[in-house]
Coordinates of C-alpha atoms in Angstrom, one line a residue:
M1 CA -14.5 55.0 3.8
A2 CA -14.0 53.7 0.3
D3 CA -16.8 51.9 -1.5
K4 CA -16.5 48.1 -1.5
D5 CA -15.8 46.3 -4.7
S6 CA -19.3 45.1 -5.9
S7 CA -17.7 42.0 -7.4
S8 CA -16.6 40.7 -4.0
P9 CA -18.9 38.9 -1.6
T10 CA -19.8 40.9 1.5
P11 CA -17.6 39.9 4.5
P12 CA -19.5 37.8 7.0
R13 CA -20.8 39.5 10.0
T14 CA -19.1 38.8 13.3
G15 CA -20.4 38.5 16.9
T16 CA -21.9 35.8 19.0
D17 CA -23.5 33.8 16.2
P18 CA -20.7 32.0 14.3
F19 CA -23.1 29.6 12.6
G20 CA -25.1 32.4 11.2
A21 CA -22.0 34.1 10.0
M22 CA -20.9 31.0 8.3
L23 CA -24.2 30.5 6.5
E24 CA -24.2 34.1 5.4
A25 CA -20.8 33.8 4.0
Q26 CA -21.8 30.6 2.1
A27 CA -25.0 32.3 0.8
R28 CA -22.9 35.3 -0.5
W29 CA -20.4 32.9 -2.2
T30 CA -23.2 30.9 -3.8
E31 CA -24.9 34.1 -5.1
M32 CA -21.7 35.4 -6.6
M33 CA -21.0 32.1 -8.4
F34 CA -24.4 31.3 -9.7
A35 CA -26.1 34.7 -10.2
P36 CA -25.2 35.1 -13.8
L37 CA -26.6 31.7 -14.7
A38 CA -29.8 32.4 -12.7
R39 CA -30.4 35.7 -14.5
T40 CA -29.9 34.0 -17.9
A41 CA -32.3 31.2 -17.0
A42 CA -34.9 33.8 -16.0
G43 CA -34.6 35.5 -19.4
G44 CA -32.7 38.5 -18.0
E45 CA -29.9 38.2 -20.7
N46 CA -29.8 37.7 -24.4
A47 CA -29.9 34.0 -25.4
S48 CA -26.8 34.5 -27.5
S49 CA -24.7 35.9 -24.6
P50 CA -21.8 34.0 -23.0
A51 CA -23.9 33.4 -20.0
M52 CA -26.5 31.6 -22.1
A53 CA -23.8 29.5 -23.7
D54 CA -22.6 28.6 -20.2
L55 CA -26.1 27.5 -19.2
Q56 CA -26.4 25.3 -22.3
K57 CA -23.0 23.7 -21.4
W58 CA -24.2 23.1 -17.8
T59 CA -27.5 21.6 -19.1
E60 CA -25.5 19.4 -21.6
N61 CA -23.2 18.1 -18.9
A62 CA -26.0 17.4 -16.4
T63 CA -27.8 15.4 -19.1
R64 CA -24.5 13.5 -19.9
L65 CA -24.1 12.6 -16.1
Q66 CA -27.7 11.3 -15.9
T67 CA -27.3 9.3 -19.0
M68 CA -24.0 7.7 -18.0
W69 CA -25.4 6.6 -14.7
I70 CA -28.7 5.2 -16.2
E71 CA -26.8 3.3 -18.9
F72 CA -24.4 1.9 -16.3
C73 CA -27.2 0.6 -14.1
Q74 CA -29.2 -0.8 -17.1
N75 CA -26.1 -2.7 -18.4
H76 CA -25.8 -4.3 -14.9
A77 CA -22.2 -3.1 -14.6
L78 CA -22.6 -3.1 -10.9
E79 CA -22.5 -6.9 -11.0
A80 CA -18.7 -6.7 -11.0
T81 CA -18.8 -4.8 -7.7
S82 CA -21.5 -7.0 -6.3
E83 CA -19.4 -10.1 -7.1
M84 CA -16.5 -8.6 -5.3
M85 CA -18.6 -7.9 -2.3
A86 CA -19.8 -11.5 -2.3
G87 CA -23.4 -10.4 -2.6
D88 CA -23.3 -8.3 0.5
P89 CA -21.5 -4.9 0.5
A90 CA -21.9 -4.8 4.3
K91 CA -19.3 -7.5 4.7
W92 CA -16.6 -5.2 3.4
F93 CA -17.4 -2.8 6.2
A94 CA -17.9 -5.3 8.9
M95 CA -14.8 -4.5 10.7
F96 CA -15.5 -0.8 10.7
E97 CA -19.0 -1.4 12.1
T98 CA -17.5 -3.4 14.9
W99 CA -15.0 -0.7 15.7
A100 CA -17.6 2.1 15.4
E101 CA -19.7 0.5 18.1
Q102 CA -16.8 0.6 20.5
L103 CA -15.9 4.3 19.9
P104 CA -16.2 6.4 23.1
F105 CA -18.4 9.4 23.6
A106 CA -17.1 12.4 25.4
D107 CA -18.4 13.1 28.9
P108 CA -20.3 16.4 29.5
A109 CA -17.2 18.2 30.7
E110 CA -15.3 17.2 27.6
Q111 CA -18.2 18.3 25.4
Q112 CA -18.2 21.7 27.1
R113 CA -14.5 22.1 26.4
W114 CA -15.2 21.1 22.7
W115 CA -17.9 23.7 22.4
A116 CA -15.8 26.4 24.0
E117 CA -12.8 25.7 21.8
S118 CA -15.1 25.6 18.7
A119 CA -16.7 28.9 19.5
Q120 CA -13.2 30.5 20.0
L121 CA -12.0 29.0 16.7
W122 CA -15.1 30.2 14.8
Q123 CA -14.9 33.7 16.3
A124 CA -11.3 34.0 15.3
L125 CA -11.8 32.8 11.8
L126 CA -14.9 34.9 11.1
S127 CA -13.4 38.1 12.6
P128 CA -12.3 40.8 10.2
Q129 CA -8.6 41.0 9.3
D130 CA -6.5 43.6 11.1
Q131 CA -6.1 47.0 9.7
S132 CA -2.9 46.0 7.8
G133 CA -4.9 43.5 5.8
A134 CA -2.5 40.7 6.6
E135 CA -4.0 37.2 7.0
G136 CA -3.6 35.6 10.4
E137 CA -2.0 32.3 10.9
L138 CA -4.3 29.3 11.1
P139 CA -4.1 27.3 14.3
R140 CA -3.7 23.9 12.4
E141 CA -2.0 22.9 9.3
D142 CA -2.4 19.8 7.1
R143 CA -1.1 19.2 3.6
R144 CA -4.6 18.2 2.4
F145 CA -5.5 21.9 2.9
A146 CA -2.3 23.6 1.7
D147 CA -3.9 25.3 -1.3
P148 CA -4.5 29.0 -0.6
R149 CA -8.2 28.6 -1.5
W150 CA -8.8 26.8 1.8
R151 CA -7.9 30.1 3.6
E152 CA -9.2 32.7 1.2
Q153 CA -12.9 32.2 1.9
P154 CA -13.7 32.3 5.7
M155 CA -16.3 29.5 5.1
F156 CA -13.7 27.0 3.9
A157 CA -11.1 28.0 6.5
L158 CA -13.8 27.5 9.1
I159 CA -14.8 24.0 7.7
H160 CA -11.3 22.6 7.5
Q161 CA -10.1 24.0 10.8
T162 CA -13.1 22.7 12.6
Y163 CA -12.5 19.3 11.0
L164 CA -8.9 19.3 12.1
M165 CA -9.8 20.3 15.6
L166 CA -12.4 17.7 16.0
T167 CA -10.2 14.9 14.6
E168 CA -7.5 15.9 17.0
R169 CA -9.8 15.8 19.9
V170 CA -11.5 12.5 19.1
V171 CA -8.2 10.8 18.5
S172 CA -6.9 12.2 21.7
M173 CA -9.9 11.0 23.6
V174 CA -9.3 7.4 22.3
E175 CA -5.6 7.6 23.4
R176 CA -6.7 8.4 26.9
M177 CA -8.9 5.4 27.3
D178 CA -6.9 3.8 30.1
H179 CA -9.6 1.2 31.0
V180 CA -9.3 -0.4 27.5
D181 CA -6.8 -3.2 26.7
P182 CA -3.8 -1.4 24.9
A183 CA -4.2 -3.6 21.8
K184 CA -7.9 -2.8 21.6
R185 CA -7.2 0.9 22.1
E186 CA -4.7 1.0 19.3
Q187 CA -7.3 -0.7 17.1
L188 CA -9.9 1.9 18.0
K189 CA -7.4 4.6 17.4
F190 CA -6.7 3.2 13.9
A191 CA -10.4 2.9 13.1
T192 CA -11.1 6.4 14.4
Q193 CA -8.2 7.9 12.3
A194 CA -9.5 5.9 9.2
M195 CA -13.0 7.2 9.6
A196 CA -11.7 10.8 10.2
E197 CA -9.7 10.6 6.9
A198 CA -12.8 9.5 5.1
L199 CA -14.8 12.4 6.5
S200 CA -12.4 15.0 5.4
P201 CA -14.0 18.1 3.8
A202 CA -11.5 17.7 1.0
N203 CA -13.3 14.5 0.0
F204 CA -16.6 16.1 -0.8
A205 CA -17.3 18.4 -3.8
A206 CA -19.6 20.8 -1.8
T207 CA -16.9 21.5 0.8
N208 CA -13.8 21.5 -1.3
P209 CA -13.1 25.0 -2.9
I210 CA -10.6 23.5 -5.4
V211 CA -13.2 21.1 -6.8
L212 CA -15.9 23.8 -6.9
D213 CA -13.5 26.1 -8.9
R214 CA -12.7 23.3 -11.3
I215 CA -16.4 22.6 -11.8
M216 CA -17.0 26.3 -12.6
E217 CA -14.0 26.6 -14.8
T218 CA -14.9 23.5 -16.9
R219 CA -18.7 24.2 -16.7
G220 CA -19.2 20.7 -15.5
D221 CA -16.8 18.9 -17.8
S222 CA -14.7 17.8 -14.8
L223 CA -17.8 16.2 -13.2
V224 CA -18.4 14.2 -16.4
R225 CA -14.8 13.0 -16.5
G226 CA -14.9 12.2 -12.8
M227 CA -18.1 10.2 -13.3
Q228 CA -16.5 8.2 -16.1
N229 CA -13.5 7.4 -13.9
L230 CA -15.8 6.4 -11.1
L231 CA -17.9 4.1 -13.3
D232 CA -14.7 2.5 -14.8
D233 CA -13.6 1.7 -11.2
L234 CA -16.9 0.4 -10.3
R235 CA -16.8 -2.0 -13.2
K236 CA -13.5 -3.4 -12.2
G237 CA -14.2 -3.1 -8.4
Q238 CA -10.9 -1.4 -7.7
L239 CA -9.6 2.1 -7.3
T240 CA -7.3 3.1 -10.1
H241 CA -3.9 4.8 -9.2
S242 CA -2.2 4.7 -12.6
D243 CA -3.0 4.9 -16.3
P244 CA -4.1 1.3 -17.0
Q245 CA -3.0 1.6 -20.6
A246 CA 0.5 2.9 -19.8
F247 CA 2.2 -0.5 -18.9
E248 CA 2.2 -4.0 -20.2
V249 CA 4.1 -6.8 -18.4
G250 CA 6.9 -8.1 -20.6
E251 CA 6.8 -4.9 -22.8
N252 CA 7.8 -2.0 -20.6
I253 CA 7.9 -3.5 -17.1
A254 CA 9.3 -7.0 -16.1
T255 CA 11.6 -6.9 -19.2
T256 CA 14.9 -8.4 -17.9
P257 CA 15.7 -11.2 -20.6
G258 CA 15.3 -14.7 -19.4
H259 CA 13.2 -17.9 -19.8
V260 CA 10.8 -20.0 -17.7
V261 CA 12.8 -23.2 -17.1
Y262 CA 10.4 -25.0 -14.9
E263 CA 6.8 -24.9 -13.7
T264 CA 4.3 -26.5 -11.4
P265 CA 0.6 -25.7 -10.8
L266 CA 1.7 -23.3 -8.0
Y267 CA 4.7 -21.5 -9.6
Q268 CA 6.9 -20.8 -12.5
L269 CA 10.7 -20.6 -12.2
I270 CA 12.4 -17.9 -14.3
Q271 CA 16.1 -18.0 -15.1
Y272 CA 17.6 -14.7 -16.3
E273 CA 20.3 -14.5 -19.0
P274 CA 23.8 -13.6 -17.8
T275 CA 25.4 -10.4 -18.8
T276 CA 28.9 -11.1 -17.6
E277 CA 31.6 -13.5 -18.9
K278 CA 31.9 -15.1 -15.5
V279 CA 29.4 -15.7 -12.8
L280 CA 29.5 -16.7 -9.1
A281 CA 29.3 -20.5 -8.8
T282 CA 26.5 -20.4 -6.3
P283 CA 23.2 -19.3 -7.9
L284 CA 20.6 -17.0 -6.4
V285 CA 16.9 -17.9 -6.1
I286 CA 14.4 -15.2 -5.2
F287 CA 11.0 -15.9 -3.5
P288 CA 8.8 -12.9 -3.8
P289 CA 5.5 -12.6 -1.8
W290 CA 2.5 -14.4 -3.4
I291 CA 0.3 -11.6 -2.4
N292 CA 1.9 -9.4 -5.1
R293 CA 3.4 -9.9 -8.6
F294 CA 7.1 -10.6 -8.6
Y295 CA 8.0 -7.8 -10.9
I296 CA 8.3 -5.2 -8.1
L297 CA 11.9 -6.5 -8.2
D298 CA 12.0 -5.9 -12.1
L299 CA 10.0 -2.8 -12.7
N300 CA 12.3 -1.2 -15.3
E301 CA 15.9 -1.1 -16.3
K302 CA 16.8 1.6 -13.8
K303 CA 14.9 0.2 -10.8
S304 CA 15.3 -3.6 -11.4
F305 CA 17.0 -5.5 -8.6
V306 CA 17.0 -8.5 -10.9
R307 CA 18.9 -6.8 -13.7
W308 CA 21.4 -5.2 -11.2
A309 CA 22.0 -8.6 -9.5
V310 CA 22.6 -10.3 -12.9
G311 CA 25.1 -7.5 -13.7
Q312 CA 27.0 -8.3 -10.5
G313 CA 27.7 -11.7 -11.8
L314 CA 24.9 -13.7 -10.1
T315 CA 22.9 -16.4 -11.9
V316 CA 19.4 -15.3 -10.9
F317 CA 16.3 -17.4 -10.6
M318 CA 12.9 -15.9 -9.8
V319 CA 9.8 -17.7 -8.5
S320 CA 6.6 -16.4 -10.1
W321 CA 3.6 -17.5 -8.1
K322 CA 0.4 -18.3 -9.8
S323 CA -2.6 -16.1 -8.8
A324 CA -5.0 -18.5 -7.0
D325 CA -8.0 -19.9 -8.8
A326 CA -10.6 -22.5 -7.6
S327 CA -8.2 -25.4 -8.3
M328 CA -5.9 -24.0 -5.5
K329 CA -8.6 -23.7 -2.8
D330 CA -6.9 -26.4 -0.7
V331 CA -3.4 -24.9 -0.9
V332 CA -1.9 -24.4 2.5
W333 CA 1.4 -23.2 4.0
D334 CA 2.9 -26.7 3.6
D335 CA 2.5 -26.2 -0.2
Y336 CA 4.4 -23.0 -0.3
I337 CA 7.2 -24.4 1.9
A338 CA 7.3 -27.5 -0.4
A339 CA 7.5 -25.2 -3.4
Q340 CA 10.4 -23.3 -1.9
I341 CA 12.3 -26.6 -1.3
D342 CA 11.3 -27.8 -4.8
A343 CA 12.7 -24.6 -6.4
I344 CA 15.9 -24.9 -4.4
D345 CA 16.4 -28.5 -5.4
H346 CA 15.6 -27.8 -9.1
V347 CA 18.1 -25.0 -9.3
K348 CA 20.8 -27.1 -7.6
K349 CA 20.2 -30.0 -10.0
R350 CA 19.9 -27.8 -13.1
L351 CA 23.3 -26.1 -12.5
G352 CA 25.1 -29.0 -10.7
Q353 CA 25.7 -26.9 -7.6
P354 CA 25.6 -28.1 -4.0
A355 CA 23.7 -25.0 -2.7
V356 CA 22.0 -21.7 -3.5
H357 CA 21.7 -18.3 -2.1
A358 CA 18.1 -17.6 -1.3
I359 CA 16.1 -14.4 -0.8
G360 CA 12.6 -14.2 0.8
Y361 CA 10.7 -10.9 0.5
C362 CA 7.9 -10.1 3.0
V363 CA 5.5 -13.2 3.6
A364 CA 7.8 -15.3 1.4
G365 CA 10.6 -14.5 3.8
T366 CA 8.4 -15.7 6.7
T367 CA 8.0 -18.9 4.8
L368 CA 11.7 -19.1 4.0
A369 CA 12.4 -19.1 7.7
A370 CA 10.2 -22.1 8.2
T371 CA 11.8 -23.8 5.2
L372 CA 15.3 -23.3 6.7
S373 CA 14.1 -24.8 10.0
I374 CA 12.7 -27.9 8.2
L375 CA 15.8 -28.3 6.2
A376 CA 17.9 -28.1 9.3
K377 CA 15.8 -30.7 11.1
K378 CA 16.1 -33.0 8.1
G379 CA 19.9 -32.6 8.0
E380 CA 19.8 -30.6 4.7
A381 CA 20.7 -27.1 5.8
E382 CA 23.7 -27.1 3.5
K383 CA 21.3 -26.7 0.5
V384 CA 21.1 -23.0 1.3
R385 CA 24.5 -21.2 1.4
S386 CA 23.0 -18.0 2.6
A387 CA 19.6 -16.5 3.3
T388 CA 18.5 -12.9 2.8
F389 CA 15.3 -11.5 4.1
F390 CA 13.7 -8.3 2.7
T391 CA 11.4 -6.7 5.2
A392 CA 10.3 -10.1 6.5
Q393 CA 8.8 -10.9 9.9
V394 CA 8.9 -14.2 11.9
D395 CA 7.9 -12.7 15.3
F396 CA 4.5 -11.1 15.0
D397 CA 4.2 -9.8 18.6
D398 CA 4.7 -6.2 17.4
A399 CA 3.7 -6.5 13.8
G400 CA 2.3 -2.9 13.3
E401 CA -0.9 -1.6 11.9
L402 CA -1.9 -4.9 10.2
L403 CA -2.6 -6.3 13.7
H404 CA -5.7 -4.1 13.7
F405 CA -7.3 -6.4 11.2
I406 CA -6.6 -9.6 13.1
D407 CA -9.1 -10.7 15.8
D408 CA -12.0 -13.2 15.9
Q409 CA -14.4 -10.7 14.4
Q410 CA -12.1 -9.6 11.6
L411 CA -11.2 -13.2 10.8
A412 CA -14.9 -14.0 10.5
A413 CA -15.5 -11.1 8.3
I414 CA -12.6 -12.3 6.0
K415 CA -14.2 -15.7 5.8
G416 CA -17.4 -14.0 4.6
I417 CA -15.7 -12.6 1.5
E418 CA -14.4 -15.9 0.2
R419 CA -15.7 -17.2 -3.1
D420 CA -14.9 -20.8 -4.3
G421 CA -12.2 -21.1 -1.7
I422 CA -10.4 -17.9 -2.9
I423 CA -10.0 -14.4 -1.6
D424 CA -10.2 -11.8 -4.3
G425 CA -6.9 -9.9 -4.5
R426 CA -8.7 -6.6 -4.6
Y427 CA -9.6 -7.0 -0.8
M428 CA -5.9 -7.3 0.0
A429 CA -5.0 -4.3 -2.1
A430 CA -7.8 -2.3 -0.4
T431 CA -6.5 -3.3 3.0
F432 CA -2.9 -2.2 2.3
N433 CA -4.3 1.0 0.8
L434 CA -6.2 1.7 4.0
L435 CA -3.0 1.7 6.0
R436 CA -2.2 4.9 4.1
G437 CA -5.7 6.1 3.4
N438 CA -4.9 9.7 2.6
D439 CA -2.2 8.9 0.2
L440 CA -3.6 5.8 -1.5
I441 CA -7.4 6.2 -1.3
W442 CA -8.7 9.8 -0.7
N443 CA -6.0 11.6 -2.6
Y444 CA -7.2 9.6 -5.7
V445 CA -10.9 10.0 -4.9
V446 CA -10.3 13.7 -5.1
R447 CA -8.1 13.6 -8.2
N448 CA -10.0 10.9 -10.2
Y449 CA -13.6 11.5 -9.3
L450 CA -14.0 15.0 -8.0
L451 CA -11.5 16.9 -10.1
G452 CA -11.9 14.5 -13.1
E453 CA -8.2 14.4 -13.8
D454 CA -6.5 11.9 -16.2
H455 CA -4.6 9.0 -14.6
T456 CA -0.8 9.4 -14.6
A457 CA 1.7 6.7 -15.7
F458 CA 3.5 5.4 -12.6
D459 CA 5.0 1.9 -12.8
L460 CA 5.0 1.4 -9.0
L461 CA 1.4 2.2 -8.7
H462 CA 0.5 0.0 -11.7
W463 CA 2.2 -2.9 -9.9
N464 CA 0.4 -2.0 -6.6
G465 CA -3.0 -2.4 -8.5
D466 CA -2.0 -5.6 -10.3
V467 CA -3.4 -7.8 -7.6
T468 CA -3.2 -11.6 -7.0
N469 CA -5.9 -13.9 -5.6
L470 CA -5.1 -15.9 -2.5
P471 CA -6.1 -19.4 -1.3
A472 CA -8.6 -18.5 1.5
R473 CA -7.8 -21.4 3.8
W474 CA -4.1 -20.7 3.8
H475 CA -4.7 -17.0 4.2
R476 CA -6.9 -17.5 7.3
D477 CA -4.3 -19.8 8.8
Y478 CA -1.6 -17.3 8.2
L479 CA -3.5 -14.5 9.9
R480 CA -4.6 -16.7 12.8
D481 CA -1.5 -18.8 13.4
L482 CA 1.2 -16.2 12.8
Y483 CA -0.3 -12.7 13.2
R484 CA -2.8 -13.4 15.9
D485 CA -1.2 -16.3 17.9
N486 CA 2.4 -15.8 16.9
L487 CA 3.1 -19.5 16.8
L488 CA 6.1 -19.5 14.4
V489 CA 8.5 -18.4 17.2
K490 CA 7.1 -21.0 19.6
P491 CA 9.1 -24.2 19.0
G492 CA 7.0 -27.1 17.9
K493 CA 3.7 -25.2 17.9
L494 CA 3.6 -25.2 14.1
D495 CA 4.7 -27.9 11.7
A496 CA 4.8 -28.3 7.9
L497 CA 5.5 -31.3 5.8
G498 CA 5.2 -33.4 8.9
V499 CA 8.2 -31.6 10.6
P500 CA 7.8 -29.4 13.7
I501 CA 9.2 -25.9 13.2
D502 CA 11.9 -24.6 15.5
L503 CA 13.7 -21.4 14.3
S504 CA 16.5 -21.8 16.8
R505 CA 17.8 -24.6 14.5
V506 CA 18.5 -22.2 11.7
E507 CA 22.3 -21.6 11.5
T508 CA 22.4 -20.5 7.9
P509 CA 24.3 -17.2 7.4
T510 CA 21.6 -14.5 7.2
Y511 CA 21.4 -10.9 5.8
V512 CA 18.3 -9.1 7.2
Q513 CA 17.1 -5.8 5.7
A514 CA 14.4 -3.7 7.4
G515 CA 12.8 -0.4 6.3
K516 CA 13.1 2.5 8.7
E517 CA 9.7 3.8 7.8
D518 CA 8.0 0.5 6.9
H519 CA 4.4 0.4 8.0
I520 CA 3.7 -3.2 6.8
A521 CA 6.6 -4.9 8.4
P522 CA 7.9 -2.5 11.0
A523 CA 11.6 -2.3 11.5
G524 CA 11.2 -3.2 15.2
S525 CA 9.3 -6.4 14.2
V526 CA 11.7 -7.4 11.5
W527 CA 14.6 -6.9 14.1
K528 CA 13.1 -9.7 16.2
I529 CA 14.5 -12.3 13.8
T530 CA 17.8 -11.7 15.5
H531 CA 16.4 -13.3 18.6
H532 CA 15.4 -16.6 17.0
F533 CA 18.1 -17.7 14.5
A534 CA 21.3 -19.2 15.7
G535 CA 23.7 -18.5 12.9
P536 CA 25.7 -15.5 11.9
M537 CA 23.6 -12.5 10.9
R538 CA 24.0 -9.1 9.3
F539 CA 21.3 -6.6 10.0
V540 CA 20.8 -3.6 7.8
L541 CA 18.3 -0.7 8.5
A542 CA 17.4 1.0 5.1
G543 CA 15.9 4.4 4.7
S544 CA 12.3 4.6 3.5
G545 CA 9.7 1.9 3.7
H546 CA 8.4 -1.5 2.5
I547 CA 9.0 -0.9 -1.1
A548 CA 11.3 2.0 -1.7
G549 CA 13.5 0.7 1.1
V550 CA 14.1 -2.4 -0.8
V551 CA 13.9 -1.2 -4.4
N552 CA 16.7 1.5 -4.2
P553 CA 19.3 1.1 -6.9
P554 CA 22.7 2.6 -6.3
E555 CA 22.5 4.8 -9.4
A556 CA 19.5 6.6 -7.9
K557 CA 21.7 7.9 -5.0
K558 CA 18.6 8.1 -2.7
Y559 CA 18.1 7.4 1.0
Q560 CA 20.7 5.8 3.2
Y561 CA 21.3 2.7 5.4
W562 CA 22.6 2.0 8.8
I563 CA 25.1 -0.7 10.0
N564 CA 26.2 -1.5 13.5
E565 CA 29.1 -3.9 13.6
D566 CA 29.0 -4.4 17.4
D567 CA 28.2 -7.8 18.8
G568 CA 25.7 -8.4 21.6
I569 CA 23.1 -5.9 20.5
D570 CA 19.7 -6.8 21.9
T571 CA 17.3 -4.2 20.7
L572 CA 16.8 -2.1 17.6
E573 CA 17.2 1.0 19.7
E574 CA 20.7 -0.2 20.8
F575 CA 21.4 -0.9 17.1
R576 CA 20.4 2.6 16.1
A577 CA 22.3 4.3 18.9
G578 CA 25.6 2.8 17.7
A579 CA 25.0 2.5 14.0
T580 CA 26.9 4.2 11.3
E581 CA 25.0 5.9 8.5
H582 CA 25.9 5.3 4.9
P583 CA 24.5 7.3 2.0
G584 CA 22.7 5.7 -0.8
S585 CA 21.7 2.1 -1.5
W586 CA 22.4 -0.9 0.6
W587 CA 22.6 -3.2 -2.4
P588 CA 26.5 -2.9 -2.8
D589 CA 26.8 -3.9 0.9
W590 CA 24.7 -6.9 0.2
I591 CA 26.7 -8.1 -2.8
D592 CA 29.9 -7.7 -0.8
W593 CA 28.3 -9.9 1.9
I594 CA 27.2 -12.5 -0.8
R595 CA 30.7 -12.7 -2.1
A596 CA 32.1 -13.2 1.4
Q597 CA 29.9 -16.3 1.7
D598 CA 31.3 -17.9 -1.5
D599 CA 33.3 -16.0 -4.1
R600 CA 34.0 -18.9 -6.5
E601 CA 33.5 -17.9 -10.1
I602 CA 32.9 -20.0 -13.2
A603 CA 32.7 -19.3 -16.9
V604 CA 29.2 -18.8 -18.4
R605 CA 28.4 -22.0 -20.3
G606 CA 25.8 -24.7 -20.6
K607 CA 22.6 -24.1 -18.7
R608 CA 24.0 -21.0 -17.1
K609 CA 22.6 -19.4 -20.3
P610 CA 18.9 -20.7 -20.4
G611 CA 17.8 -22.1 -23.7
S612 CA 21.2 -21.7 -25.4
G613 CA 21.5 -25.4 -26.4
A614 CA 19.4 -28.2 -27.8
K615 CA 19.6 -30.1 -24.6
D616 CA 18.1 -27.2 -22.6
K617 CA 14.5 -27.0 -23.4
V618 CA 12.9 -24.0 -21.9
I619 CA 9.1 -23.4 -21.5
E620 CA 8.7 -19.8 -22.6
P621 CA 10.4 -16.4 -22.4
A622 CA 10.3 -14.4 -19.3
P623 CA 8.2 -13.1 -17.6
G624 CA 6.0 -16.1 -18.3
R625 CA 2.3 -16.8 -18.2
Y626 CA 1.7 -17.0 -14.5
V627 CA 2.5 -13.3 -13.9
K628 CA -0.1 -12.4 -16.5
T629 CA -2.9 -14.6 -15.0
R630 CA -5.7 -12.6 -13.5

C-alpha cells in the first residue's frame, strides 16, 4: 500500500462511534490549519520566516478587532440600536418567543426514528470512499451548501447534512399537527422554518468552511472587514444590502424629469414632463404604497414605469408620501383616502379634465378600492375613468405569509415598538426581509459579516433599504381591521370620511395585475377582488413576484403574463387552466387597455408641461423633498 500524503489530514475512523469520528476529523483539520502558527509561537521557527509574519498579521488583526469593539461601545454607538428596539431588545423577538413556546416535541417513537436515521447518515458520511475514489451522492441538497468545500471534508458534510435532515423532520412534524387550528399550524410552520434558517451552519464562522478558508487566506483581514460592516449596521440599526454610497435619489435613481406641483403635510404631487407632441386627454395619477418610497416605479431609465408611461403619451402624476414623524401620529386611514380624493381633484382641476386614470400599488391599491367605493356612494364615481391595481388585496382571507404576524399577541408586540406614535420603518423592512430570510437576511450576514465582502451596487436593494416610518395608530388599525378581521369586504363594517364602505358599489372599469410568485400579496388573494367589484374587469397574471412582476419593462424581454378572455371564471385555478401565455412584459397590454377606455388626444400645451409658463408656479423639481425625508 502506498504511503499517505503527509500534508493531508488522516481520514476519520469509522465504526459505531460517529461522534468520535467527527471529533477526530475536526481535530485533524484544526491541527493541519494551525500547526505552523503554533510552532512559530513556540519558537520552533525563525522569527523572520513567513510563518512568523503570519503570526504577526494574526496578532495585528486580533488587536484591531478588539479595539474596534471597545471604541464602538465607548462611543455609545449602541444607542441607535437601543432606540430602534424601544429600550427593550426582547420586544423585537416577542413574536418568536410566543411561537417557540408552542413548538411540539417529538414523542419517544419519533425520537428513536430520528436517532436511527441520524446514525445511518453519520455512518454513510464517515465511511471511506469506494475503491474507485468517486464521491458518493449526498442524500440532501440545498443551494446554501453548493460549494464543493461542504463535501470535501467529512466533518462539514456531516454538519450540513445533519442540519438539513433535522430541519426536514421538525417541519414535517409541525405539518402533521392535526389537533392544532390550521392557521396556527401554518404560523408554527413559518416560525419553525425561520428559526431553522437562522440556525444554519452556513451562518456561523466555525461551521462554514468557506468562511474558515477566507479567514486563513486573508490572515484575519476578512474578520476585520466583517466587523466593520457589522458595526456600521449596528449604528444605523439595519442590515445593509447594497453599497450605501452608490445611489442618490434625484441623481442616479428617481431621475425622470418633472416638478412637484402641489403638496400637503401628507404628500407631494409630482407631474412629469411630457416627451410626446400629443398626450392622452385623461391624465394618470399613481398612488404608491406609503410603506415604501415611490421610486420603485422610477428606479432608472431602463426600469422606470413612469418614464415608459410618459413615453406612451400619458400625462403622469405621482404621489410621494411623507415618511411619518411625530406630527403625523394621529393620521388614520381616512386621511390617506382623503389624500387620494384630494390628489384626484387637484389633477382634474389643474388640467381641466373631468376624470383621471388611477393606479394603486399594494396597500395604496387597497385604499384606492375604498376610495372608489366612497366616490360611488357620493355619486362621484365618474371622477375616475379607470382604476389599475398592482398586486393589491381587498380580501385578506387568504393573504399569505404576512398573516403569521397578525394575531393579538403580535399586535401587542407591535404596539410595544412605537415611539412618539410612530413605527420605525426599519421594523417593517425587517418583517418583509424575514419572509425571505435566506435571501434577504442570512445571505448578507454571511457575505457582509463573516466573509467581510464589500457591498455591491444594486438599485432595487437600495430602494428596499430606504425605509419609511409609519403612523402607528393607522398601522395597527390596518393590520387588525383588514388583515385579521377582513372587514373591507364586509359591506358597512368599515367607514371612512363618514361614509360606509361597500366594494360592490364599484363599477369603475378595472385592470388587476397579480404576481405569479408574489409572497406579499399572493395571486390567489389578489384574484378575490374579482368577487367584490361590480364593473368590467381585466385580470392579468404576471410572471415573478411583488416587485419584478410589476417592474418589468418591455425592453428587458423577461418573464411572461397570462390572460384568460373567458367570462364567468370563478377561481384563479380556472383562470390558469384556460389562460393564454404571452412572452415578456404586460405593460403593452395595459396601455392598450387604457387607450380602450379613452383614446382622446390633445396637444401638449399649458399646464401639460409643468412650470413652462409664468402662471404655472411649481414648488420644486422632481423627485421633491418628501422622498428624501428620513
